[in-house]
mmCIF file of C-alpha atoms and ligand atoms in Angstrom:
data_model
loop_
_atom_site.group_PDB
_atom_site.id
_atom_site.type_symbol
_atom_site.label_atom_id
_atom_site.label_comp_id
_atom_site.label_asym_id
_atom_site.label_seq_id
_atom_site.Cartn_x
_atom_site.Cartn_y
_atom_site.Cartn_z
ATOM 1 C CA GLN A 1 -15.749 -29.042 -5.118
ATOM 2 C CA ALA A 2 -14.583 -29.784 -8.614
ATOM 3 C CA ARG A 3 -11.714 -26.945 -10.727
ATOM 4 C CA HIS A 4 -10.768 -28.047 -13.668
ATOM 5 C CA GLN A 5 -7.562 -25.947 -13.694
ATOM 6 C CA GLY A 6 -3.902 -26.313 -14.737
ATOM 7 C CA HIS A 7 -1.582 -26.735 -11.878
ATOM 8 C CA GLY A 8 -0.407 -23.353 -11.911
ATOM 9 C CA HIS A 9 -4.548 -22.475 -11.177
ATOM 10 C CA ALA A 10 -3.862 -25.246 -8.934
ATOM 11 C CA ILE A 11 -1.415 -23.639 -6.406
ATOM 12 C CA TYR A 12 -3.284 -19.826 -7.435
ATOM 13 C CA THR A 13 -6.974 -21.986 -5.769
ATOM 14 C CA GLY A 14 -5.265 -23.919 -3.502
ATOM 15 C CA GLY A 15 -3.566 -19.851 -1.729
ATOM 16 C CA ARG A 16 -7.385 -18.267 -3.025
ATOM 17 C CA ASP A 17 -8.741 -20.800 -0.242
ATOM 18 C CA ARG A 18 -6.563 -20.447 2.291
ATOM 19 C CA GLU A 19 -6.337 -17.276 2.975
ATOM 20 C CA CYS A 20 -10.800 -17.956 2.439
ATOM 21 C CA ALA A 21 -10.454 -20.426 5.042
ATOM 22 C CA GLN A 22 -8.601 -17.484 7.178
ATOM 23 C CA ARG A 23 -10.710 -14.531 6.520
ATOM 24 C CA LEU A 24 -14.108 -17.338 8.070
ATOM 25 C CA ALA A 25 -11.741 -17.973 10.337
ATOM 26 C CA LEU A 26 -11.899 -14.570 11.548
ATOM 27 C CA ILE A 27 -15.362 -13.276 10.333
ATOM 28 C CA GLY A 28 -16.633 -16.874 13.525
ATOM 29 C CA ASP A 29 -13.523 -15.416 15.761
ATOM 30 C CA LEU A 30 -15.272 -11.388 15.682
ATOM 31 C CA HIS A 31 -18.381 -12.843 15.662
ATOM 32 C CA ARG A 32 -17.925 -13.806 19.434
ATOM 33 C CA ALA A 33 -15.049 -11.772 19.973
ATOM 34 C CA ILE A 34 -17.625 -8.783 21.054
ATOM 35 C CA ASP A 35 -19.092 -10.659 23.020
ATOM 36 C CA GLN A 36 -16.359 -11.659 24.326
ATOM 37 C CA GLY A 37 -15.216 -8.779 25.561
ATOM 38 C CA GLN A 38 -12.128 -8.316 23.173
ATOM 39 C CA MET A 39 -12.475 -4.834 21.506
ATOM 40 C CA ARG A 40 -10.560 -1.516 22.990
ATOM 41 C CA LEU A 41 -11.640 1.045 22.738
ATOM 42 C CA TYR A 42 -8.575 3.393 22.148
ATOM 43 C CA CYS A 43 -9.281 7.593 21.166
ATOM 44 C CA GLN A 44 -6.847 9.888 20.019
ATOM 45 C CA PRO A 45 -7.437 14.291 21.231
ATOM 46 C CA LYS A 46 -7.868 16.338 18.823
ATOM 47 C CA VAL A 47 -6.298 20.111 19.425
ATOM 48 C CA ARG A 48 -7.861 23.242 17.132
ATOM 49 C CA PHE A 49 -5.467 26.110 16.347
ATOM 50 C CA SER A 50 -5.513 28.809 18.085
ATOM 51 C CA ASN A 51 -6.591 28.554 20.585
ATOM 52 C CA GLY A 52 -4.017 25.533 21.477
ATOM 53 C CA ALA A 53 -6.689 22.944 23.373
ATOM 54 C CA VAL A 54 -8.004 19.386 23.434
ATOM 55 C CA CYS A 55 -11.512 20.476 21.540
ATOM 56 C CA GLY A 56 -12.207 16.675 21.099
ATOM 57 C CA VAL A 57 -11.188 12.983 20.312
ATOM 58 C CA GLU A 58 -11.730 10.670 18.231
ATOM 59 C CA ALA A 59 -12.749 6.966 19.246
ATOM 60 C CA LEU A 60 -10.928 4.448 16.976
ATOM 61 C CA VAL A 61 -11.412 0.427 17.977
ATOM 62 C CA ARG A 62 -8.638 -2.637 18.047
ATOM 63 C CA TRP A 63 -9.270 -6.630 18.460
ATOM 64 C CA GLU A 64 -7.458 -8.517 20.978
ATOM 65 C CA HIS A 65 -7.515 -11.193 19.317
ATOM 66 C CA PRO A 66 -5.908 -14.426 21.505
ATOM 67 C CA GLN A 67 -4.223 -16.022 19.779
ATOM 68 C CA ARG A 68 -3.481 -13.438 16.894
ATOM 69 C CA GLY A 69 -2.752 -10.728 18.928
ATOM 70 C CA THR A 70 -3.607 -6.593 19.276
ATOM 71 C CA LEU A 71 -5.068 -6.593 15.830
ATOM 72 C CA TRP A 72 -5.241 -3.233 14.126
ATOM 73 C CA PRO A 73 -8.799 -1.529 11.791
ATOM 74 C CA SER A 74 -7.195 -2.810 9.031
ATOM 75 C CA ASP A 75 -7.269 -6.191 9.544
ATOM 76 C CA PHE A 76 -11.574 -6.821 10.233
ATOM 77 C CA ILE A 77 -13.220 -3.411 9.722
ATOM 78 C CA GLY A 78 -13.272 -4.345 5.793
ATOM 79 C CA LEU A 79 -14.156 -7.881 7.082
ATOM 80 C CA ALA A 80 -16.807 -6.302 9.251
ATOM 81 C CA GLU A 81 -18.341 -4.657 5.609
ATOM 82 C CA HIS A 82 -18.682 -7.092 4.492
ATOM 83 C CA SER A 83 -19.811 -9.882 6.407
ATOM 84 C CA GLY A 84 -22.795 -7.998 8.576
ATOM 85 C CA LEU A 85 -20.632 -8.068 11.483
ATOM 86 C CA ILE A 86 -20.111 -4.266 11.236
ATOM 87 C CA SER A 87 -23.846 -3.270 13.082
ATOM 88 C CA PRO A 88 -22.659 -4.809 16.280
ATOM 89 C CA LEU A 89 -19.204 -3.767 16.292
ATOM 90 C CA THR A 90 -20.096 0.368 15.077
ATOM 91 C CA ASP A 91 -22.876 -0.601 18.426
ATOM 92 C CA TRP A 92 -20.363 -1.840 20.560
ATOM 93 C CA VAL A 93 -17.949 1.370 19.786
ATOM 94 C CA MET A 94 -20.708 3.729 20.961
ATOM 95 C CA GLN A 95 -21.698 1.858 23.860
ATOM 96 C CA ALA A 96 -17.246 2.136 24.496
ATOM 97 C CA ALA A 97 -16.819 5.223 23.720
ATOM 98 C CA PHE A 98 -20.374 6.489 25.375
ATOM 99 C CA ARG A 99 -19.227 4.922 28.721
ATOM 100 C CA GLN A 100 -16.431 6.481 28.867
ATOM 101 C CA SER A 101 -17.886 9.943 27.805
ATOM 102 C CA TYR A 102 -20.126 9.543 30.922
ATOM 103 C CA VAL A 103 -17.232 7.933 32.980
ATOM 104 C CA TRP A 104 -14.609 11.380 31.560
ATOM 105 C CA ARG A 105 -18.654 13.157 32.835
ATOM 106 C CA GLU A 106 -18.352 12.243 36.507
ATOM 107 C CA SER A 107 -15.344 13.407 36.693
ATOM 108 C CA GLY A 108 -15.634 15.922 35.840
ATOM 109 C CA LEU A 109 -14.039 16.174 32.502
ATOM 110 C CA ILE A 110 -16.237 17.517 29.442
ATOM 111 C CA MET A 111 -14.607 15.924 26.526
ATOM 112 C CA PRO A 112 -16.193 16.115 22.828
ATOM 113 C CA VAL A 113 -16.701 12.162 20.930
ATOM 114 C CA ALA A 114 -16.391 11.170 17.326
ATOM 115 C CA VAL A 115 -17.283 7.664 16.423
ATOM 116 C CA ASN A 116 -16.843 6.360 12.251
ATOM 117 C CA LEU A 117 -19.958 4.913 11.283
ATOM 118 C CA SER A 118 -19.434 2.948 7.956
ATOM 119 C CA ALA A 119 -21.245 2.680 4.747
ATOM 120 C CA ARG A 120 -23.601 -0.004 5.797
ATOM 121 C CA ASP A 121 -24.139 1.351 9.453
ATOM 122 C CA LEU A 122 -25.757 4.693 6.931
ATOM 123 C CA ARG A 123 -28.130 2.473 4.738
ATOM 124 C CA ASP A 124 -29.747 1.186 8.272
ATOM 125 C CA PRO A 125 -33.138 1.994 9.041
ATOM 126 C CA LYS A 126 -32.649 1.727 12.193
ATOM 127 C CA LEU A 127 -29.303 3.230 12.793
ATOM 128 C CA ILE A 128 -31.021 6.519 14.571
ATOM 129 C CA GLU A 129 -33.421 4.483 17.125
ATOM 130 C CA ARG A 130 -29.538 2.722 17.411
ATOM 131 C CA VAL A 131 -28.262 6.085 18.179
ATOM 132 C CA ARG A 132 -30.745 7.605 20.175
ATOM 133 C CA ASN A 133 -31.107 4.540 22.231
ATOM 134 C CA HIS A 134 -27.010 4.398 22.816
ATOM 135 C CA PHE A 135 -27.381 8.228 24.111
ATOM 136 C CA ALA A 136 -30.262 7.293 26.442
ATOM 137 C CA THR A 137 -27.586 4.686 28.095
ATOM 138 C CA TRP A 138 -25.828 7.299 28.627
ATOM 139 C CA GLY A 139 -26.841 10.422 29.360
ATOM 140 C CA VAL A 140 -25.241 11.259 26.069
ATOM 141 C CA ASP A 141 -25.593 15.120 25.437
ATOM 142 C CA PRO A 142 -26.051 14.301 22.185
ATOM 143 C CA GLU A 143 -24.541 17.983 20.758
ATOM 144 C CA SER A 144 -21.614 16.434 22.368
ATOM 145 C CA VAL A 145 -21.018 13.940 19.791
ATOM 146 C CA GLN A 146 -19.816 14.180 16.297
ATOM 147 C CA PHE A 147 -20.287 11.322 14.129
ATOM 148 C CA GLU A 148 -17.624 11.030 10.945
ATOM 149 C CA LEU A 149 -18.782 9.536 7.522
ATOM 150 C CA THR A 150 -16.655 8.599 4.715
ATOM 151 C CA GLU A 151 -16.658 10.885 1.577
ATOM 152 C CA SER A 152 -16.598 6.976 -0.344
ATOM 153 C CA ALA A 153 -18.719 6.032 1.664
ATOM 154 C CA LEU A 154 -21.569 9.361 0.979
ATOM 155 C CA MET A 155 -21.524 8.286 -2.482
ATOM 156 C CA GLN A 156 -22.521 5.339 -2.681
ATOM 157 C CA ASP A 157 -25.892 5.936 -2.364
ATOM 158 C CA PRO A 158 -25.816 9.697 -2.783
ATOM 159 C CA GLN A 159 -29.944 9.761 -1.988
ATOM 160 C CA GLY A 160 -29.975 8.065 1.170
ATOM 161 C CA SER A 161 -26.790 9.226 2.589
ATOM 162 C CA TYR A 162 -28.816 13.072 2.193
ATOM 163 C CA ASP A 163 -32.217 11.392 4.566
ATOM 164 C CA SER A 164 -29.507 9.272 7.611
ATOM 165 C CA LEU A 165 -26.883 12.385 7.605
ATOM 166 C CA ARG A 166 -30.479 15.065 8.369
ATOM 167 C CA ARG A 167 -31.738 12.597 10.591
ATOM 168 C CA LEU A 168 -28.786 12.338 12.641
ATOM 169 C CA LYS A 169 -28.294 16.015 12.327
ATOM 170 C CA ASP A 170 -31.913 16.191 13.423
ATOM 171 C CA LEU A 171 -30.870 14.441 16.874
ATOM 172 C CA GLY A 172 -28.443 17.730 17.408
ATOM 173 C CA SER A 173 -24.601 16.275 17.596
ATOM 174 C CA ASP A 174 -21.762 17.232 13.753
ATOM 175 C CA LEU A 175 -21.346 15.320 11.093
ATOM 176 C CA PHE A 176 -17.248 15.739 9.556
ATOM 177 C CA ILE A 177 -16.775 14.001 6.083
ATOM 178 C CA ASP A 178 -13.716 11.480 6.604
ATOM 179 C CA ASP A 179 -10.993 10.778 4.447
ATOM 180 C CA PHE A 180 -11.423 13.986 2.033
ATOM 181 C CA GLY A 181 -10.096 14.411 -1.133
ATOM 182 C CA THR A 182 -10.034 10.810 -1.749
ATOM 183 C CA GLY A 183 -13.521 10.230 -2.107
ATOM 184 C CA TYR A 184 -13.790 11.490 -5.979
ATOM 185 C CA SER A 185 -16.431 14.343 -4.860
ATOM 186 C CA SER A 186 -16.872 17.433 -5.444
ATOM 187 C CA LEU A 187 -17.535 19.687 -1.835
ATOM 188 C CA ALA A 188 -20.327 21.878 -4.398
ATOM 189 C CA TYR A 189 -21.543 18.041 -3.404
ATOM 190 C CA LEU A 190 -20.758 17.349 0.214
ATOM 191 C CA GLN A 191 -22.243 20.957 0.666
ATOM 192 C CA LYS A 192 -26.103 19.970 0.302
ATOM 193 C CA LEU A 193 -25.139 17.956 2.903
ATOM 194 C CA PRO A 194 -26.168 19.146 6.742
ATOM 195 C CA VAL A 195 -22.565 18.799 7.674
ATOM 196 C CA ASP A 196 -20.333 20.695 10.036
ATOM 197 C CA ALA A 197 -16.143 20.282 9.278
ATOM 198 C CA ILE A 198 -14.090 17.388 7.143
ATOM 199 C CA LYS A 199 -11.419 15.747 7.384
ATOM 200 C CA ILE A 200 -9.050 16.301 4.559
ATOM 201 C CA ASP A 201 -7.096 12.894 4.611
ATOM 202 C CA LYS A 202 -3.987 11.776 6.172
ATOM 203 C CA SER A 203 -2.229 11.458 2.914
ATOM 204 C CA PHE A 204 -2.043 14.453 1.977
ATOM 205 C CA VAL A 205 -0.674 15.652 4.736
ATOM 206 C CA GLU A 206 1.837 13.451 4.430
ATOM 207 C CA ASP A 207 2.447 14.390 1.176
ATOM 208 C CA MET A 208 2.494 18.159 2.030
ATOM 209 C CA LEU A 209 6.217 19.099 2.593
ATOM 210 C CA SER A 210 7.334 17.137 -0.492
ATOM 211 C CA ASN A 211 4.703 17.220 -2.893
ATOM 212 C CA SER A 212 3.525 20.759 -4.051
ATOM 213 C CA ASP A 213 0.546 18.504 -6.282
ATOM 214 C CA SER A 214 -0.814 17.913 -2.238
ATOM 215 C CA ALA A 215 0.151 20.733 -0.786
ATOM 216 C CA VAL A 216 -2.350 22.482 -3.081
ATOM 217 C CA ILE A 217 -5.273 19.995 -2.321
ATOM 218 C CA VAL A 218 -4.840 21.135 0.704
ATOM 219 C CA ARG A 219 -4.557 24.723 0.943
ATOM 220 C CA SER A 220 -7.365 24.980 -1.413
ATOM 221 C CA THR A 221 -9.866 22.590 0.333
ATOM 222 C CA ILE A 222 -9.352 24.289 3.214
ATOM 223 C CA ASP A 223 -10.410 27.389 1.760
ATOM 224 C CA LEU A 224 -13.357 26.205 -0.768
ATOM 225 C CA ALA A 225 -14.479 24.504 3.211
ATOM 226 C CA HIS A 226 -14.548 27.674 4.789
ATOM 227 C CA ASP A 227 -16.400 29.557 1.537
ATOM 228 C CA LEU A 228 -18.318 26.735 2.551
ATOM 229 C CA ASP A 229 -18.947 27.710 6.227
ATOM 230 C CA LEU A 230 -17.052 24.057 7.061
ATOM 231 C CA GLU A 231 -14.789 24.079 9.269
ATOM 232 C CA VAL A 232 -11.181 21.900 8.100
ATOM 233 C CA VAL A 233 -9.201 18.910 10.644
ATOM 234 C CA ALA A 234 -6.555 17.713 9.429
ATOM 235 C CA GLU A 235 -5.359 14.026 10.336
ATOM 236 C CA GLY A 236 -1.940 12.717 10.513
ATOM 237 C CA VAL A 237 -0.451 15.578 11.414
ATOM 238 C CA GLU A 238 2.939 13.953 12.982
ATOM 239 C CA ASN A 239 5.737 17.279 13.252
ATOM 240 C CA ARG A 240 6.211 20.144 13.682
ATOM 241 C CA ALA A 241 6.722 21.390 10.329
ATOM 242 C CA GLY A 242 3.288 19.887 9.376
ATOM 243 C CA TRP A 243 1.397 21.283 11.975
ATOM 244 C CA GLU A 244 3.143 25.484 11.693
ATOM 245 C CA HIS A 245 1.937 25.090 7.787
ATOM 246 C CA LEU A 246 -1.414 23.978 8.925
ATOM 247 C CA SER A 247 -1.669 26.571 10.719
ATOM 248 C CA ALA A 248 -0.459 29.214 8.243
ATOM 249 C CA GLN A 249 -3.067 28.298 6.103
ATOM 250 C CA GLY A 250 -6.298 28.887 8.626
ATOM 251 C CA CYS A 251 -7.075 24.991 9.251
ATOM 252 C CA ASP A 252 -8.708 24.481 12.669
ATOM 253 C CA VAL A 253 -8.308 21.111 14.365
ATOM 254 C CA ALA A 254 -5.132 18.873 14.230
ATOM 255 C CA GLN A 255 -4.902 15.084 15.100
ATOM 256 C CA GLY A 256 -2.123 13.175 14.895
ATOM 257 C CA TYR A 257 1.131 11.788 16.659
ATOM 258 C CA ILE A 258 2.436 15.293 16.808
ATOM 259 C CA ILE A 259 -0.384 15.510 20.007
ATOM 260 C CA SER A 260 -1.343 11.899 20.264
ATOM 261 C CA GLU A 261 -1.328 8.790 19.038
ATOM 262 C CA PRO A 262 -4.411 7.022 20.039
ATOM 263 C CA LEU A 263 -4.097 6.142 23.820
ATOM 264 C CA LEU A 264 -6.254 3.614 25.176
ATOM 265 C CA ALA A 265 -9.491 5.171 26.274
ATOM 266 C CA GLU A 266 -8.599 4.722 30.016
ATOM 267 C CA SER A 267 -5.397 5.740 30.589
ATOM 268 C CA PHE A 268 -6.823 8.717 28.484
ATOM 269 C CA ALA A 269 -8.022 11.499 31.447
ATOM 270 C CA LYS A 270 -4.267 10.506 32.342
ATOM 271 C CA TRP A 271 -3.006 12.068 29.030
ATOM 272 C CA LYS A 272 -1.801 15.953 28.784
ATOM 273 C CA TRP A 273 -0.797 18.273 26.155
ATOM 274 C CA VAL A 274 2.473 19.911 26.414
ATOM 275 C CA GLY A 275 2.506 21.464 23.399
ATOM 276 C CA THR A 276 4.470 21.512 19.965
ATOM 277 C CA ALA A 277 7.583 23.245 21.068
ATOM 278 C CA ASP A 278 9.982 21.008 20.621
ATOM 279 C CA PRO A 279 11.484 18.831 22.808
HETATM 280 P P1 C2E B 301 -9.398 7.551 10.013
HETATM 281 O O1 C2E B 301 -10.737 7.504 10.416
HETATM 282 O O2 C2E B 301 -9.183 8.217 8.778
HETATM 283 O O3 C2E B 301 -8.663 7.729 11.371
HETATM 284 C C1 C2E B 301 -7.262 8.168 11.477
HETATM 285 C C2 C2E B 301 -6.387 6.916 11.795
HETATM 286 O O4 C2E B 301 -4.997 7.543 11.200
HETATM 287 C C3 C2E B 301 -6.460 5.709 12.338
HETATM 288 O O5 C2E B 301 -6.116 5.015 12.499
HETATM 289 C C4 C2E B 301 -5.221 6.284 14.108
HETATM 290 O O6 C2E B 301 -4.285 6.175 14.470
HETATM 291 C C5 C2E B 301 -4.037 6.920 12.283
HETATM 292 N N1 C2E B 301 -3.589 8.079 12.450
HETATM 293 C C6 C2E B 301 -3.567 8.730 14.019
HETATM 294 N N2 C2E B 301 -2.887 9.557 14.115
HETATM 295 C C7 C2E B 301 -1.421 9.531 12.982
HETATM 296 C C8 C2E B 301 -0.003 9.953 12.370
HETATM 297 O O7 C2E B 301 0.681 11.712 12.787
HETATM 298 N N3 C2E B 301 -0.022 8.887 11.122
HETATM 299 C C9 C2E B 301 0.332 8.979 10.694
HETATM 300 N N4 C2E B 301 0.539 8.378 9.874
HETATM 301 N N5 C2E B 301 -1.675 7.699 10.840
HETATM 302 C C10 C2E B 301 -2.156 8.686 12.618
HETATM 303 P P2 C2E B 301 -6.526 3.182 12.753
HETATM 304 O O8 C2E B 301 -6.953 3.685 14.663
HETATM 305 O O9 C2E B 301 -5.385 2.522 12.546
HETATM 306 O O10 C2E B 301 -7.246 2.977 12.191
HETATM 307 C C11 C2E B 301 -8.183 2.876 11.066
HETATM 308 C C12 C2E B 301 -9.750 3.585 9.908
HETATM 309 O O11 C2E B 301 -10.212 2.717 10.234
HETATM 310 C C13 C2E B 301 -9.722 4.419 10.072
HETATM 311 O O12 C2E B 301 -9.239 6.055 10.242
HETATM 312 C C14 C2E B 301 -11.848 4.981 10.139
HETATM 313 O O13 C2E B 301 -11.715 4.260 8.546
HETATM 314 C C15 C2E B 301 -11.522 3.449 10.852
HETATM 315 N N6 C2E B 301 -11.829 2.645 12.247
HETATM 316 C C16 C2E B 301 -11.311 2.727 13.116
HETATM 317 N N7 C2E B 301 -12.184 2.327 14.316
HETATM 318 C C17 C2E B 301 -13.065 2.658 14.270
HETATM 319 C C18 C2E B 301 -14.832 2.356 14.820
HETATM 320 O O14 C2E B 301 -14.622 2.091 15.182
HETATM 321 N N8 C2E B 301 -15.892 2.168 13.232
HETATM 322 C C19 C2E B 301 -15.387 2.452 11.628
HETATM 323 N N9 C2E B 301 -17.176 2.488 10.651
HETATM 324 N N10 C2E B 301 -14.528 2.565 11.776
HETATM 325 C C20 C2E B 301 -12.845 2.008 11.800
HETATM 326 CA CA1 CA B 302 -12.378 9.105 10.829
HETATM 327 CA CA1 CA B 303 -7.868 8.909 7.067
HETATM 328 CA CA1 CA B 304 -22.373 25.225 8.518
#
């Protein structure tokens, strides 16, 4: 491919080509990774402020790359979204999460599971059929499943999102708006969607004790969500001060390192929540 550029540009283009080649290689790897069992399911518990009980887990994916080691979602979710691989990835996560909840159920542990869906999943006319099939395979009670959809994914196609959410909701599952506060939508608009809860983005939770703007956003989000009859989950709760602050504001559910890092799903049953008391 001929390029007519100055020297500086040629170097820049070389860098870009290399970056591009690396991305292409990773896309090829990702294709095989799902089939070759390199994906790992992690789950992170959520705790209800009112009674201190674990009320569910969020399914989070990791990629055990044979050469590069553990890759985090930020390394490959975007890539998967732009290369048509997000559907197989979401399918992998759903089967792994529902299989895990089946194993827990067999041992007497009833644990709601939240699965992240991407904008592409929402646009897929086959989404409901895919979800139904996974439910059927593992005998899942749809009411024990939550789907998390980012605010920005919903805003990409408001009408299409509404229809997909309606159909997911009709299955009986709960719907959460993820990363709330980062998508420049209004809660009034989002309230028209058939959603049950919002998750305040961790960027606001991290900042709320040191930045008064973030504190105002957190407080007003909780109040407005409650006025609209929505539950509020705070993500990224890392310390006791944050926990106390959110509890005092009436936040419903916490997720974050103060409770636990995401755990390998197979290890979760052995984990015990001991409360927020300082060690
Ligand atoms: P998210 O849905 O907002 O997930 C929460 C992220 O915050 C997770 O990062 C989690 O490990 C991290 N986290 C949890 N507690 C704390 C804390 O106390 N402090 C801080 N600083 N971070 C905390 P992770 O696992 O790297 O996932 C990043 C994002 O990748 C997720 O953000 C989600 O949008 C996406 N993702 C992860 N798994 C999946 C998946 O299976 N499908 C899709 N479509 N997206 C996924
Ligand atoms: Ca999420
Ligand atoms: Ca987030
Ligand atoms: Ca409601």
